Tab-separated table of C-alpha atoms in Angstrom:
chain	number	residue	atom	x	y	z
A	6	MET	CA	-83.552	38.735	-44.931
A	7	THR	CA	-85.059	35.578	-45.128
A	8	ARG	CA	-88.838	36.009	-47.447
A	9	THR	CA	-91.944	34.319	-46.869
A	10	ASP	CA	-92.391	31.858	-49.741
A	11	PRO	CA	-96.223	31.313	-50.362
A	12	ALA	CA	-96.045	28.610	-52.603
A	13	GLU	CA	-94.074	26.518	-50.153
A	14	LEU	CA	-96.954	28.004	-47.406
A	15	THR	CA	-99.902	26.868	-49.406
A	16	ALA	CA	-97.763	23.013	-50.074
A	17	LYS	CA	-97.919	22.786	-46.071
A	18	LEU	CA	-101.224	24.171	-45.664
A	19	VAL	CA	-102.595	21.865	-48.560
A	20	GLN	CA	-101.119	18.448	-46.577
A	21	CYS	CA	-102.809	19.401	-43.665
A	22	ALA	CA	-106.205	17.448	-44.522
A	23	SER	CA	-108.889	20.125	-43.253
A	24	VAL	CA	-111.932	18.738	-44.843
A	25	THR	CA	-114.619	20.697	-42.724
A	26	PRO	CA	-114.799	20.769	-39.933
A	27	VAL	CA	-111.749	19.504	-39.160
A	28	GLU	CA	-109.298	22.004	-38.167
A	29	GLY	CA	-106.082	19.273	-40.109
A	30	GLY	CA	-103.256	21.637	-38.508
A	31	ALA	CA	-103.905	24.628	-40.788
A	32	LEU	CA	-104.576	27.144	-38.251
A	33	THR	CA	-102.104	25.485	-35.846
A	34	LEU	CA	-99.392	26.042	-38.396
A	35	LEU	CA	-100.602	29.646	-38.860
A	36	GLN	CA	-100.590	30.698	-35.264
A	37	GLU	CA	-96.919	29.648	-35.306
A	38	LEU	CA	-95.789	31.584	-38.251
A	39	LEU	CA	-97.727	34.365	-37.555
A	40	THR	CA	-96.917	34.586	-33.912
A	41	ASP	CA	-93.174	34.053	-34.850
A	42	ALA	CA	-93.674	37.172	-37.222
A	43	GLY	CA	-94.765	39.154	-34.217
A	44	PHE	CA	-98.340	39.083	-34.639
A	45	SER	CA	-100.947	38.645	-31.710
A	46	CYS	CA	-102.625	35.424	-32.387
A	47	TRP	CA	-106.257	34.296	-30.625
A	48	ARG	CA	-108.193	31.004	-31.590
A	49	VAL	CA	-111.971	31.891	-31.573
A	50	ASP	CA	-113.084	28.470	-31.940
A	51	ARG	CA	-117.145	28.618	-31.052
A	52	ASN	CA	-119.085	25.170	-30.934
A	53	GLY	CA	-115.989	22.570	-32.248
A	54	THR	CA	-115.059	25.587	-34.697
A	55	PRO	CA	-111.667	26.397	-35.266
A	56	ASN	CA	-111.222	30.010	-35.773
A	57	LEU	CA	-108.226	32.361	-36.013
A	58	TYR	CA	-107.482	36.274	-35.245
A	59	ALA	CA	-104.311	38.026	-35.898
A	60	ARG	CA	-103.441	41.081	-35.724
A	61	TRP	CA	-100.145	43.555	-35.737
A	62	GLY	CA	-100.361	46.783	-34.481
A	63	ASP	CA	-102.527	48.647	-32.076
A	64	LYS	CA	-106.139	47.197	-32.158
A	65	ALA	CA	-106.769	51.208	-31.085
A	66	HIS	CA	-105.423	52.640	-34.489
A	67	PRO	CA	-108.149	53.550	-36.635
A	68	GLN	CA	-106.428	52.780	-39.723
A	69	SER	CA	-106.305	48.836	-39.717
A	70	PHE	CA	-106.256	46.493	-43.506
A	71	GLY	CA	-108.265	43.228	-43.181
A	72	PHE	CA	-107.964	39.739	-44.758
A	73	ASN	CA	-110.155	37.415	-44.703
A	74	GLY	CA	-110.064	33.586	-45.521
A	75	HIS	CA	-110.613	30.089	-44.606
A	76	THR	CA	-108.573	27.090	-44.547
A	77	ASP	CA	-111.582	24.280	-44.635
A	78	VAL	CA	-111.507	22.351	-47.777
A	79	VAL	CA	-114.900	20.348	-49.150
A	80	PRO	CA	-114.226	16.538	-49.396
A	81	ILE	CA	-112.212	15.042	-52.154
A	82	GLY	CA	-114.867	12.786	-53.466
A	83	GLU	CA	-113.584	9.462	-55.157
A	84	GLU	CA	-109.890	9.616	-54.097
A	85	SER	CA	-109.763	6.685	-56.919
A	86	ASP	CA	-110.722	9.717	-59.335
A	87	TRP	CA	-107.666	11.622	-58.549
A	88	THR	CA	-104.673	11.492	-60.365
A	89	LYS	CA	-102.269	12.694	-57.847
A	90	ALA	CA	-102.733	12.456	-53.847
A	91	PRO	CA	-105.278	14.833	-52.960
A	92	PHE	CA	-103.271	16.059	-50.040
A	93	GLY	CA	-99.941	15.806	-51.465
A	94	ALA	CA	-99.424	19.343	-52.596
A	95	GLU	CA	-97.661	17.520	-55.516
A	96	ILE	CA	-96.384	20.000	-58.259
A	97	VAL	CA	-96.766	18.787	-61.786
A	98	ASP	CA	-95.529	21.222	-64.772
A	99	GLY	CA	-95.760	24.696	-62.801
A	100	PHE	CA	-98.962	23.456	-61.218
A	101	MET	CA	-99.620	22.209	-57.484
A	102	TYR	CA	-102.553	19.925	-57.006
A	103	GLY	CA	-104.250	18.929	-54.292
A	104	ARG	CA	-107.786	19.640	-52.551
A	105	GLY	CA	-107.740	23.730	-51.534
A	106	THR	CA	-104.780	24.843	-53.661
A	107	THR	CA	-107.634	26.966	-55.126
A	108	ASP	CA	-109.834	27.354	-52.791
A	109	MET	CA	-108.736	28.676	-50.880
A	110	LYS	CA	-105.138	27.612	-49.180
A	111	SER	CA	-103.334	29.418	-52.003
A	112	GLY	CA	-104.884	32.607	-50.849
A	113	VAL	CA	-104.271	32.302	-47.422
A	114	ALA	CA	-100.917	31.479	-47.932
A	115	ALA	CA	-100.069	34.874	-50.342
A	116	PHE	CA	-101.810	37.407	-47.919
A	117	ALA	CA	-100.516	35.547	-44.598
A	118	ALA	CA	-96.706	35.417	-46.570
A	119	ALA	CA	-97.414	39.435	-48.104
A	120	ALA	CA	-98.333	40.600	-44.361
A	121	ILE	CA	-95.762	39.054	-42.734
A	122	ASP	CA	-93.072	40.469	-45.365
A	123	PHE	CA	-94.252	43.311	-45.188
A	124	VAL	CA	-94.137	44.007	-41.356
A	125	ARG	CA	-90.805	43.226	-41.287
A	126	ASP	CA	-89.905	45.349	-44.129
A	127	THR	CA	-91.477	48.139	-44.025
A	128	PRO	CA	-93.589	48.314	-40.817
A	129	PRO	CA	-97.037	50.222	-41.084
A	130	ASP	CA	-98.559	53.357	-39.369
A	131	GLY	CA	-101.496	51.034	-38.385
A	132	ALA	CA	-102.678	47.982	-37.919
A	133	ILE	CA	-103.115	44.685	-40.368
A	134	ILE	CA	-105.522	42.379	-39.193
A	135	LEU	CA	-106.140	37.994	-40.285
A	136	ALA	CA	-109.515	36.947	-39.484
A	137	ILE	CA	-109.530	32.880	-41.062
A	138	THR	CA	-111.892	30.894	-40.263
A	139	GLY	CA	-112.174	26.899	-40.619
A	140	ASP	CA	-116.284	26.958	-41.671
A	141	GLU	CA	-116.337	28.607	-44.835
A	142	GLU	CA	-117.187	25.095	-46.814
A	143	GLY	CA	-119.692	24.167	-43.993
A	144	ASP	CA	-122.748	25.571	-42.677
A	145	ALA	CA	-120.698	28.752	-41.591
A	146	THR	CA	-122.340	29.601	-38.134
A	147	ASP	CA	-119.588	29.197	-36.301
A	148	GLY	CA	-117.286	30.764	-38.552
A	149	THR	CA	-116.404	34.290	-39.603
A	150	THR	CA	-119.513	35.144	-37.853
A	151	ALA	CA	-118.046	33.813	-34.559
A	152	LEU	CA	-114.947	35.798	-35.021
A	153	LEU	CA	-117.287	39.463	-36.207
A	154	ASP	CA	-118.871	38.456	-32.918
A	155	TRP	CA	-115.518	38.009	-30.711
A	156	MET	CA	-114.149	41.376	-32.778
A	157	ASP	CA	-117.097	43.361	-31.513
A	158	ALA	CA	-116.523	41.990	-28.063
A	159	GLU	CA	-112.809	42.298	-27.947
A	160	LYS	CA	-113.532	46.165	-29.816
A	161	GLU	CA	-111.367	44.662	-32.577
A	162	ALA	CA	-111.860	46.118	-35.895
A	163	MET	CA	-111.195	46.261	-39.555
A	164	SER	CA	-111.288	49.847	-41.605
A	165	VAL	CA	-111.678	48.054	-44.465
A	166	CYS	CA	-111.366	43.655	-45.840
A	167	LEU	CA	-109.834	41.968	-48.742
A	168	VAL	CA	-111.430	38.334	-49.097
A	169	GLY	CA	-108.928	36.384	-50.432
A	170	GLU	CA	-111.455	33.869	-52.297
A	171	PRO	CA	-110.682	32.751	-55.920
A	172	THR	CA	-112.493	35.798	-58.475
A	173	CYS	CA	-110.902	35.148	-61.773
A	174	PRO	CA	-112.715	33.030	-64.179
A	175	ASP	CA	-109.978	32.563	-66.962
A	176	HIS	CA	-107.042	34.532	-66.146
A	177	MET	CA	-105.126	36.243	-63.395
A	178	GLY	CA	-106.296	39.913	-62.910
A	179	GLN	CA	-109.826	39.583	-64.706
A	180	MET	CA	-112.117	39.941	-61.959
A	181	MET	CA	-112.880	41.080	-58.497
A	182	LYS	CA	-116.221	40.951	-56.834
A	183	ILE	CA	-117.409	44.295	-54.893
A	184	GLY	CA	-120.657	42.309	-54.406
A	185	ARG	CA	-122.855	38.900	-53.826
A	186	ARG	CA	-126.103	38.060	-54.907
A	187	GLY	CA	-128.299	36.690	-51.931
A	188	SER	CA	-129.236	32.693	-51.546
A	189	LEU	CA	-132.064	31.177	-49.784
A	190	SER	CA	-133.160	27.166	-50.203
A	191	ALA	CA	-137.215	26.827	-49.338
A	192	TRP	CA	-138.688	23.375	-49.026
A	193	PHE	CA	-142.309	22.535	-49.916
A	194	ASP	CA	-144.293	19.435	-48.308
A	195	VAL	CA	-147.907	19.714	-50.259
A	196	GLU	CA	-150.296	17.141	-48.274
A	197	GLY	CA	-152.995	15.724	-50.340
A	198	LYS	CA	-155.114	12.317	-49.513
A	199	GLN	CA	-153.825	8.682	-50.653
A	200	GLY	CA	-156.213	6.659	-52.330
A	201	HIS	CA	-156.426	4.302	-55.536
A	202	SER	CA	-155.312	5.672	-59.260
A	203	ALA	CA	-159.009	4.150	-60.597
A	204	TYR	CA	-160.624	6.065	-58.019
A	205	PRO	CA	-159.088	9.799	-58.008
A	206	HIS	CA	-162.339	11.776	-57.217
A	207	ARG	CA	-161.907	9.841	-53.760
A	208	ALA	CA	-158.251	10.804	-53.120
A	209	LEU	CA	-156.427	14.300	-53.218
A	210	ASN	CA	-153.606	13.922	-55.251
A	211	PRO	CA	-151.207	16.280	-54.011
A	212	LEU	CA	-148.569	16.339	-57.122
A	213	PRO	CA	-150.924	18.366	-59.678
A	214	ALA	CA	-150.550	21.075	-57.073
A	215	MET	CA	-147.107	20.589	-56.676
A	216	VAL	CA	-146.430	20.573	-60.265
A	217	ARG	CA	-148.850	23.664	-61.022
A	218	LEU	CA	-146.710	25.363	-57.942
A	219	MET	CA	-143.765	24.691	-59.091
A	220	ASP	CA	-144.163	26.028	-62.413
A	221	ARG	CA	-145.677	29.287	-61.257
A	222	LEU	CA	-142.312	30.213	-59.582
A	223	ALA	CA	-139.551	28.541	-61.958
A	224	SER	CA	-141.999	31.034	-64.740
A	225	HIS	CA	-142.428	33.813	-62.999
A	226	GLU	CA	-139.368	36.482	-64.122
A	227	LEU	CA	-138.113	37.938	-60.288
A	228	ASP	CA	-136.414	40.682	-61.988
A	229	GLN	CA	-134.597	41.779	-65.147
A	230	GLY	CA	-131.579	42.932	-63.082
A	231	THR	CA	-129.709	46.286	-61.619
A	232	SER	CA	-127.330	48.567	-62.233
A	233	HIS	CA	-124.757	46.076	-60.087
A	234	PHE	CA	-126.632	42.730	-60.582
A	235	ASP	CA	-127.401	40.354	-63.121
A	236	ALA	CA	-131.377	39.456	-63.029
A	237	SER	CA	-132.257	37.329	-59.803
A	238	THR	CA	-132.951	33.287	-60.555
A	239	LEU	CA	-134.993	30.365	-59.174
A	240	ALA	CA	-134.193	26.922	-59.789
A	241	VAL	CA	-136.562	23.954	-59.097
A	242	VAL	CA	-133.456	21.536	-57.475
A	243	THR	CA	-135.408	18.437	-56.470
A	244	LEU	CA	-138.854	16.831	-56.285
A	245	ASP	CA	-139.857	13.846	-54.590
A	246	THR	CA	-142.663	11.717	-54.184
A	247	GLY	CA	-140.908	8.359	-53.730
A	248	ASN	CA	-144.256	6.389	-55.107
A	249	PRO	CA	-143.004	2.945	-56.318
A	250	ALA	CA	-147.054	1.785	-56.787
A	251	THR	CA	-148.537	3.058	-60.075
A	252	ASN	CA	-152.379	2.347	-58.860
A	253	VAL	CA	-151.726	4.419	-55.612
A	254	ILE	CA	-152.259	8.145	-55.741
A	255	PRO	CA	-149.568	9.334	-53.035
A	256	ALA	CA	-150.685	11.497	-49.593
A	257	LYS	CA	-147.649	13.480	-50.231
A	258	THR	CA	-145.249	14.981	-52.258
A	259	SER	CA	-141.914	17.123	-52.024
A	260	ALA	CA	-139.702	20.086	-53.195
A	261	CYS	CA	-136.971	22.302	-53.270
A	262	VAL	CA	-135.815	25.460	-54.823
A	263	ASN	CA	-133.210	27.462	-54.483
A	264	ILE	CA	-133.245	31.405	-55.000
A	265	ARG	CA	-130.342	33.291	-56.116
A	266	PHE	CA	-131.308	36.693	-55.799
A	267	ASN	CA	-130.075	40.881	-56.052
A	268	ASP	CA	-130.563	43.859	-54.464
A	269	ASP	CA	-134.198	44.319	-55.270
A	270	HIS	CA	-135.139	41.632	-53.214
A	271	THR	CA	-134.513	40.362	-49.569
A	272	GLY	CA	-134.902	37.368	-47.915
A	273	ALA	CA	-137.832	38.154	-45.965
A	274	SER	CA	-139.641	39.315	-49.371
A	275	LEU	CA	-139.262	36.310	-51.026
A	276	SER	CA	-140.163	34.605	-48.432
A	277	GLN	CA	-143.249	36.005	-48.118
A	278	TRP	CA	-143.403	35.588	-51.807
A	279	LEU	CA	-142.795	31.909	-51.525
A	280	ARG	CA	-145.466	31.198	-48.586
A	281	ASP	CA	-147.864	33.257	-50.669
A	282	GLN	CA	-147.913	31.208	-53.821
A	283	ALA	CA	-147.909	28.499	-51.817
A	284	ALA	CA	-151.287	29.237	-50.561
A	285	THR	CA	-152.766	30.524	-53.553
A	286	VAL	CA	-152.119	27.132	-54.710
A	287	ASP	CA	-153.616	25.449	-51.893
A	288	VAL	CA	-157.113	27.388	-52.361
A	289	GLU	CA	-156.808	26.133	-55.822
A	290	PHE	CA	-156.116	22.745	-55.032
A	291	GLY	CA	-157.534	21.961	-51.639
A	292	THR	CA	-154.111	20.774	-50.702
A	293	LYS	CA	-151.994	21.798	-47.522
A	294	THR	CA	-148.291	22.976	-48.074
A	295	SER	CA	-145.712	23.585	-45.051
A	296	VAL	CA	-142.795	25.982	-46.086
A	297	LYS	CA	-139.547	25.535	-44.667
A	298	ILE	CA	-136.863	28.346	-46.090
A	299	LYS	CA	-133.210	29.203	-44.489
A	300	ILE	CA	-131.612	32.505	-46.247
A	301	SER	CA	-128.339	31.482	-46.973
A	302	GLY	CA	-126.925	35.204	-46.909
A	303	GLU	CA	-128.538	38.693	-48.216
A	304	SER	CA	-127.573	40.625	-50.914
A	305	PHE	CA	-124.615	43.377	-50.717
A	306	LEU	CA	-123.141	45.932	-52.491
A	307	THR	CA	-119.385	47.731	-51.766
A	308	PRO	CA	-120.087	50.623	-54.316
A	309	PRO	CA	-117.135	51.344	-56.235
A	310	GLY	CA	-114.949	54.033	-54.682
A	311	PRO	CA	-111.715	53.998	-52.450
A	312	LEU	CA	-111.374	50.304	-51.835
A	313	SER	CA	-112.060	49.194	-55.148
A	314	ASP	CA	-109.819	51.559	-56.839
A	315	LEU	CA	-107.029	50.567	-54.300
A	316	ILE	CA	-107.511	47.035	-55.049
A	317	ALA	CA	-107.997	47.181	-58.826
A	318	LYS	CA	-104.958	49.733	-59.121
A	319	ALA	CA	-102.623	46.900	-57.385
A	320	VAL	CA	-103.916	44.365	-59.491
A	321	GLU	CA	-103.303	46.067	-62.911
A	322	ALA	CA	-100.236	47.325	-61.755
A	323	GLU	CA	-98.808	43.516	-60.872
A	324	THR	CA	-101.011	42.200	-63.682
A	325	GLY	CA	-101.369	44.733	-66.793
A	326	ASN	CA	-105.472	43.872	-66.127
A	327	THR	CA	-108.022	46.117	-64.950
A	328	PRO	CA	-110.067	43.643	-63.548
A	329	GLU	CA	-113.742	43.555	-64.122
A	330	LEU	CA	-115.995	44.930	-60.891
A	331	SER	CA	-118.427	41.719	-60.682
A	332	THR	CA	-121.399	40.218	-57.947
A	333	THR	CA	-121.252	37.340	-60.052
A	334	GLY	CA	-121.280	33.504	-58.208
A	335	GLY	CA	-122.265	31.934	-55.189
A	336	THR	CA	-121.880	32.900	-51.774
A	337	SER	CA	-118.635	33.922	-49.923
A	338	ASP	CA	-118.247	35.182	-46.331
A	339	ALA	CA	-117.826	38.312	-47.298
A	340	ARG	CA	-121.908	38.509	-47.190
A	341	PHE	CA	-120.622	38.549	-43.057
A	342	VAL	CA	-117.918	41.063	-43.099
A	343	LYS	CA	-120.161	43.486	-45.404
A	344	SER	CA	-121.885	44.452	-41.858
A	345	HIS	CA	-118.925	45.330	-40.100
A	346	CYS	CA	-116.593	47.231	-42.954
A	347	PRO	CA	-116.498	47.764	-46.536
A	348	VAL	CA	-115.030	44.702	-48.725
A	349	VAL	CA	-113.714	43.519	-51.794
A	350	GLU	CA	-112.575	39.758	-52.707
A	351	PHE	CA	-109.986	39.384	-54.842
A	352	GLY	CA	-107.978	36.482	-55.887
A	353	LEU	CA	-106.408	33.888	-58.095
A	354	VAL	CA	-108.239	31.949	-60.912
A	355	GLY	CA	-110.793	29.553	-59.747
A	356	LYS	CA	-111.565	27.264	-62.520
A	357	THR	CA	-110.531	23.909	-60.709
A	358	MET	CA	-111.852	24.872	-57.393
A	359	HIS	CA	-113.752	21.568	-55.540
A	360	ALA	CA	-113.218	19.609	-58.483
A	361	VAL	CA	-111.729	16.481	-58.784
A	362	ASP	CA	-107.109	17.246	-59.372
A	363	GLU	CA	-108.011	20.544	-58.088
A	364	ARG	CA	-104.757	22.648	-59.122
A	365	VAL	CA	-103.292	25.888	-58.811
A	366	GLU	CA	-100.486	27.418	-60.934
A	367	VAL	CA	-97.532	28.024	-58.536
A	368	ALA	CA	-96.328	31.052	-60.365
A	369	GLN	CA	-100.072	32.731	-59.550
A	370	ILE	CA	-99.337	32.118	-56.095
A	371	HIS	CA	-96.580	34.364	-55.862
A	372	GLN	CA	-98.018	36.638	-58.259
A	373	LEU	CA	-100.972	37.134	-55.592
A	374	LYS	CA	-98.243	37.507	-53.022
A	375	SER	CA	-97.204	40.568	-54.513
A	376	ILE	CA	-100.438	41.715	-55.774
A	377	TYR	CA	-101.653	42.083	-52.018
A	378	THR	CA	-98.002	43.408	-51.411
A	379	ARG	CA	-98.839	46.326	-53.112
A	380	ILE	CA	-102.062	46.646	-51.811
A	381	LEU	CA	-100.520	46.735	-48.353
A	382	ALA	CA	-98.055	49.135	-49.472
A	383	ASP	CA	-100.566	51.572	-51.191
A	384	TYR	CA	-103.214	51.396	-48.197
A	385	PHE	CA	-100.445	52.401	-45.621
A	386	ALA	CA	-98.533	54.880	-47.787
C-alpha cells in the first residue's frame, strides 16, 4: 500500500504562499488529500479567514482524537536576505528550506500523513479529527475559535487534542507543552499641558508621570512562579513622545507594556492592577491617563495525566528521550482548545521558526509522523 510521505506533503504545503491571512492553496490541497482518504471535510471560513475541519469516523462516537494546527505563515521579510527561495521547499544537506517548514506546515503534514495511513491500515473504533486554521499567525479571531464555534453548533467534539506546534528547543523529543502563559498588552496615553521648557511651571509635563508609571510597573514583582509556571514577566516595549523640539514640553506621551502571566493571575486582575497604577500616578502628578488593554489569552494548564503520559510514552519510544513537561514560550491556539477538551502540544525543533532561511531537518518530519502514528495506535488500543 502506498504510504503518505510527510516530507513530500510538507514541500507541497510550503510551496503554497499562505502568508496570513491568505490561504494560498494549502487548505485546498489538504482537503483534497483527506477527502480521497475517506475523511469528511468542511471549510469553516469566517470573515474571510480560511479554516478546514476533517473527520474520519462517526461524530457521535464518544472516543475521538483531535489534531490542531495551522497552515498560515508569517511574512518572509526581505527576500534578498534568504539564501533559498522562501516558498521553494528546496532540500540541501538534509534540510528543507522555506517559510513554514518549521512553523508549522511540517507538523500539519506529519499529523495528516499519520492520520491517513492509520485509518487505512487499522481503522479505529472511534473518530479522528483534524482542525486546521489559516489564522494562527494573525489576529486569531476567526481561526481555531471559528472552528470550535462551528463544532459546538454542529455537535462535533474532540475527546482530547494534540496541537502540532514546534515544542522542542534543541533536539527531538526534548519538550512538550502542557500549558501556556497568558498574554496581554496595555497601551497608556498620559496627557498633560504643552508649554515652553523655560517655563515648566506654566505647563504640565506628562513625561515624568509616564516615567514614574513605567518604573512602578517594570520594577514590581508580579509573583515568584507557581508549581508549573515560571514567574510572570512585564516588559516595557515602547515609549513614544514624538517631540522634535528641545524647547517645548509636550502635551502627551504614550507607552506600551506586554505581560506574560502564569496561573496566579487572570487577564481581568492584571487589567485592574494596571489601571490602579495609572490612577495612582495621575493623583501624584495631576495628569490624565487613558489605558487600553488587549488580552490575547489566559494562562492554562492541562494537569499531568493520561494525555501527557500517552504522548510522552510515544515520544520516548520513537526518540529515546523523555520530554520535559513545560509551560514556557509564547501563546498558541491551544489557549482556545483548552476550553473544549484536554490539550497538549508536541512538535518539532523550533530553532528557525519565523527566521530568515527557516528550515527543518527532513528526517525529523518522518520521525514526527512516526510519533503521531504511535500516539494514535496507543490511544485507540
